[in-house]
Short mmCIF file of C-alpha atoms in Angstrom, two decimals:
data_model
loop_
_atom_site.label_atom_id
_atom_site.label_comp_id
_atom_site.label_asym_id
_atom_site.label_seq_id
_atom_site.Cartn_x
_atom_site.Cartn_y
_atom_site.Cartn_z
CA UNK A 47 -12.60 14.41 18.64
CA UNK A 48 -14.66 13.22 16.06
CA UNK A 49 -12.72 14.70 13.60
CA UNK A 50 -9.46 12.69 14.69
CA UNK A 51 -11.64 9.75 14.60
CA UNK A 52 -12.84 9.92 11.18
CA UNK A 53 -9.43 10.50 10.09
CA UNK A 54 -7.69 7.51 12.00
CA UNK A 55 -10.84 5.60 10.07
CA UNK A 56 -9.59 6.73 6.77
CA UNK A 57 -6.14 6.10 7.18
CA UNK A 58 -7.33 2.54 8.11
CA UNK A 59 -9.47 2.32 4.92
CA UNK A 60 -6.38 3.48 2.62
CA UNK A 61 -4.10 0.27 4.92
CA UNK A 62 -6.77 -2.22 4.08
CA UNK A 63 -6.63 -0.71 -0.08
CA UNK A 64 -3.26 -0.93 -0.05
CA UNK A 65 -2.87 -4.53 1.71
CA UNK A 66 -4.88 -5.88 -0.98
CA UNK A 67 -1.75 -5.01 -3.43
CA UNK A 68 0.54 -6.92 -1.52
CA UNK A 69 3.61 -8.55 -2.98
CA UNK A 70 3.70 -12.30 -3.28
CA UNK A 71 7.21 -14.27 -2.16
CA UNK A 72 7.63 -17.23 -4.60
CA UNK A 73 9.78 -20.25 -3.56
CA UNK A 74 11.84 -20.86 -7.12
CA UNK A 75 11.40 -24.18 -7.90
CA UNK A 76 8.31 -24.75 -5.38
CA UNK A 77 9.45 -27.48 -2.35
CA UNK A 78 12.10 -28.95 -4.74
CA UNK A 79 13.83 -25.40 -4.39
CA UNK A 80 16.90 -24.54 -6.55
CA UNK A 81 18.08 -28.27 -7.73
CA UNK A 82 19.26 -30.23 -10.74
CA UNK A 83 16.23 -31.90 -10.56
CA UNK A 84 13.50 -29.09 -11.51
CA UNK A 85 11.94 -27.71 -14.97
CA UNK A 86 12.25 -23.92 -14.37
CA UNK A 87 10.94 -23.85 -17.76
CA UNK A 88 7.42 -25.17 -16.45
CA UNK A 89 8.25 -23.70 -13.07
CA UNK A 90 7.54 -20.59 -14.31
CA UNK A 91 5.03 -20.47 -16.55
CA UNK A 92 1.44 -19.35 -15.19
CA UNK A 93 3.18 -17.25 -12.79
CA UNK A 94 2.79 -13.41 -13.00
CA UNK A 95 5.71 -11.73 -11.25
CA UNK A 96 5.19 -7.75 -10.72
CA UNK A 97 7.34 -5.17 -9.05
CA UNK A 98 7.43 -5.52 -5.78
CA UNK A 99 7.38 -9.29 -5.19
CA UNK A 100 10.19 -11.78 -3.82
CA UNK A 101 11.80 -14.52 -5.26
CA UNK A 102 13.87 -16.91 -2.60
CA UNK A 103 16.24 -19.18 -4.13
CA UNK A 104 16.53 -22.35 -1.62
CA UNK A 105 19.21 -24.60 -1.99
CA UNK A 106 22.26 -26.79 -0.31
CA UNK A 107 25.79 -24.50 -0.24
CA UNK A 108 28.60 -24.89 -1.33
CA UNK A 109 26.60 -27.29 -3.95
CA UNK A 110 24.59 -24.69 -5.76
CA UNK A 111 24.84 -20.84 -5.67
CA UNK A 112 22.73 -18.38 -8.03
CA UNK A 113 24.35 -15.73 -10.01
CA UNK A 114 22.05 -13.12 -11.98
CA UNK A 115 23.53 -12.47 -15.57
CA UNK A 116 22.49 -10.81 -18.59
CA UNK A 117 20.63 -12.27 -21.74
CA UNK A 118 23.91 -13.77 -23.30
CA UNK A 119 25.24 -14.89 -20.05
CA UNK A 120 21.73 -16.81 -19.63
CA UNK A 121 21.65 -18.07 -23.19
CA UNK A 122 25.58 -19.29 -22.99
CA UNK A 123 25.35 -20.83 -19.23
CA UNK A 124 28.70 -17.65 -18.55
CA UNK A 125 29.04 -15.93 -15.32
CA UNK A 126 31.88 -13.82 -16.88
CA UNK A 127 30.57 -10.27 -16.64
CA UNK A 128 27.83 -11.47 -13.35
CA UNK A 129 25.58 -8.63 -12.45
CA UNK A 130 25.00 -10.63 -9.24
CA UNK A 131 26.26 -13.90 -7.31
CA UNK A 132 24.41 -15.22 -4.10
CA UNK A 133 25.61 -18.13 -1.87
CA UNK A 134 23.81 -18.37 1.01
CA UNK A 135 21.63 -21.37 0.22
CA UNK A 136 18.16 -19.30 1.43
CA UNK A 137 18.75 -15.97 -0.64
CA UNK A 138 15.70 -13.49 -1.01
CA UNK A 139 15.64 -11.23 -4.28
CA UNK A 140 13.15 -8.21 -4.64
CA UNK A 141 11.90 -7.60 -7.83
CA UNK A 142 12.00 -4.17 -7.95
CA UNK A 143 12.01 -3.12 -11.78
CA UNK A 144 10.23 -4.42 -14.09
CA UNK A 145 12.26 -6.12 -17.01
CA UNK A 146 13.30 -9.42 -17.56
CA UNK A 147 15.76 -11.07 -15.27
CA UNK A 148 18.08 -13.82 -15.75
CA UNK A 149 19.91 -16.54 -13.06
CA UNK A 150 21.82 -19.24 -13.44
CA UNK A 151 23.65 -21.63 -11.04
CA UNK A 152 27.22 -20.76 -11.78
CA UNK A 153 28.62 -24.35 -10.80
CA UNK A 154 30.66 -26.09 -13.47
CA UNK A 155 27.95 -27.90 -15.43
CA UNK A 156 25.00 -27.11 -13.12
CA UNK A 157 23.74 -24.94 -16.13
CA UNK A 158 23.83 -26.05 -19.81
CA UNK A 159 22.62 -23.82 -23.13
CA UNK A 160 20.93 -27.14 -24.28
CA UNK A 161 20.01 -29.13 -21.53
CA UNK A 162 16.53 -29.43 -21.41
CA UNK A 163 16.86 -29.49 -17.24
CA UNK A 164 19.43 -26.78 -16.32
CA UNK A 165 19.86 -24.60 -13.47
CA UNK A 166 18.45 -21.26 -14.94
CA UNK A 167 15.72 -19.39 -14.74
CA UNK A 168 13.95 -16.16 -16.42
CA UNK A 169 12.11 -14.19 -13.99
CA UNK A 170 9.68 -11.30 -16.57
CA UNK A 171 8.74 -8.54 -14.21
CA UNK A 172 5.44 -6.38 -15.17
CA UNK A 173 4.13 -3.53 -13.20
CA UNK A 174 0.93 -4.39 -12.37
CA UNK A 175 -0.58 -6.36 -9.29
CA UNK A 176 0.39 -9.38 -7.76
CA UNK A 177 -2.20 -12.43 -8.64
CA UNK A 178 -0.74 -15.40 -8.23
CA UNK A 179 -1.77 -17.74 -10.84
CA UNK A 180 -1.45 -21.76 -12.40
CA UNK A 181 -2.07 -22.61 -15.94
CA UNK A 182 -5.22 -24.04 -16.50
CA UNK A 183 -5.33 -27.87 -16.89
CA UNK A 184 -5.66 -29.30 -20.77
CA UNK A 185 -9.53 -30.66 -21.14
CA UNK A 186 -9.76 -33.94 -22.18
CA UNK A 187 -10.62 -37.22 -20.62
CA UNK A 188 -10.95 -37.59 -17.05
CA UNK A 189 -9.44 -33.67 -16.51
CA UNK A 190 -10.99 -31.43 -14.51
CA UNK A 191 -11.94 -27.93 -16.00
CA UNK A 192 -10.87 -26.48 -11.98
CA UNK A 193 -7.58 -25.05 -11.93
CA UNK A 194 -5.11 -26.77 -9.58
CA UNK A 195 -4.42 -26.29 -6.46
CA UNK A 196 -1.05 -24.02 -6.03
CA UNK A 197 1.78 -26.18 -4.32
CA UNK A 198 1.38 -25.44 -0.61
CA UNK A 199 5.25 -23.06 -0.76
CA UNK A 200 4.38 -22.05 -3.89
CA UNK A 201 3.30 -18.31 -3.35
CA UNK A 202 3.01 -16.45 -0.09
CA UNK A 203 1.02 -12.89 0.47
CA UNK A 204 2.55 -10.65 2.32
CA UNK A 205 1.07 -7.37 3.55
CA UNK A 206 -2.51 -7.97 4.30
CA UNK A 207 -2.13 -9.21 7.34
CA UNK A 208 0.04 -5.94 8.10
CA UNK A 209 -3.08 -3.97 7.02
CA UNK A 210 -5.74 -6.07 9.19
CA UNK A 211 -3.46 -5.46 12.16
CA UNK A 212 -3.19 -1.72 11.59
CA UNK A 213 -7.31 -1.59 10.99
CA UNK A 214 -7.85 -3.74 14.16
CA UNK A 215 -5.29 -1.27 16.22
CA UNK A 216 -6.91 1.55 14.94
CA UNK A 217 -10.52 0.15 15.24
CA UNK A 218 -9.26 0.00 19.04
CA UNK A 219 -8.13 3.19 19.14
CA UNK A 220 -11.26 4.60 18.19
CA UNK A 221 -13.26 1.99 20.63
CA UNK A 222 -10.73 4.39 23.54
#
């Protein structure tokens, strides 16, 4: 018996490990979602996207869709040759390489090789863990050397609370 219970602890230990390693879901384009309107150029940077994590895509269909292409499609604005192409208006993508990845909106003008605010996006996928993370603000007057707060859509954890659950179940079990 107190073999089995030692065991049950361990396997709860290893859940709580591996819950801190939890993917993060990011919300392209924060609360503005997957618009005309966003800089996925400055949308992006700071954030550290790693194998495992989500990216959603939020937007209003049949006005937008998102359609994953390669490196020339991106550069060009072409969905000729589309790996991918998503219209459901709330689509969830798992990062589950690491590589760069590449979407665009495939509407008629929605993404332009110039345009300083286009519909496209370069997702970089590392290997590592998931941490979250915001540029740090530029010091000068009246700036604050405290990072900013992360828009309240911006990132979500998932997993941990999976992993508290299984500990607290477990933690009951043993209680038996």
């Amino acid at each position: 018996m107190a073999a089995m219970k030692i065991a049950l602890l361990a396997v709860a230990a290893m859940a709580v490990l591996l819950g801190t390693a939890s993917a993060v879901t990011y919300n392209v384009g924060d609360q503005g979602g997957w618009t005309l309107s966003t800089d996925y150029s400055s949308w992006v940077s700071g954030k550290k996207f790693n194998v495992g994590d989500e990216i959603v895509f939020k937007y209003s269909t049949p006005t937008h869709d998102v359609v994953e292409v390669s490196k020339a499609g991106y550069d060009s604005c072409s969905i000729d040759g589309a790996i991918n192409t998503l219209a459901s208006g709330n689509d969830v993508i798992t990062l589950n390489a690491t590589g760069t990845r590449y979407f665009i909106c495939g509407v008629p003008n929605h993404c332009s090789p110039t345009a300083a605010a286009s519909m496209k996006v370069v997702i970089n996928v590392a290997s590592g863990s998931s941490s979250p993370s915001s540029p740090m603000p530029a010091a000068g007057p009246g700036a604050s050397n405290s990072p900013p707060a992360p828009p309240s859509n911006a990132a979500t954890s998932v997993g941990a609370t999976a992993g508290f659950g299984l500990v607290a179940l477990l933690a009951a079990g043993l209680m038996a």
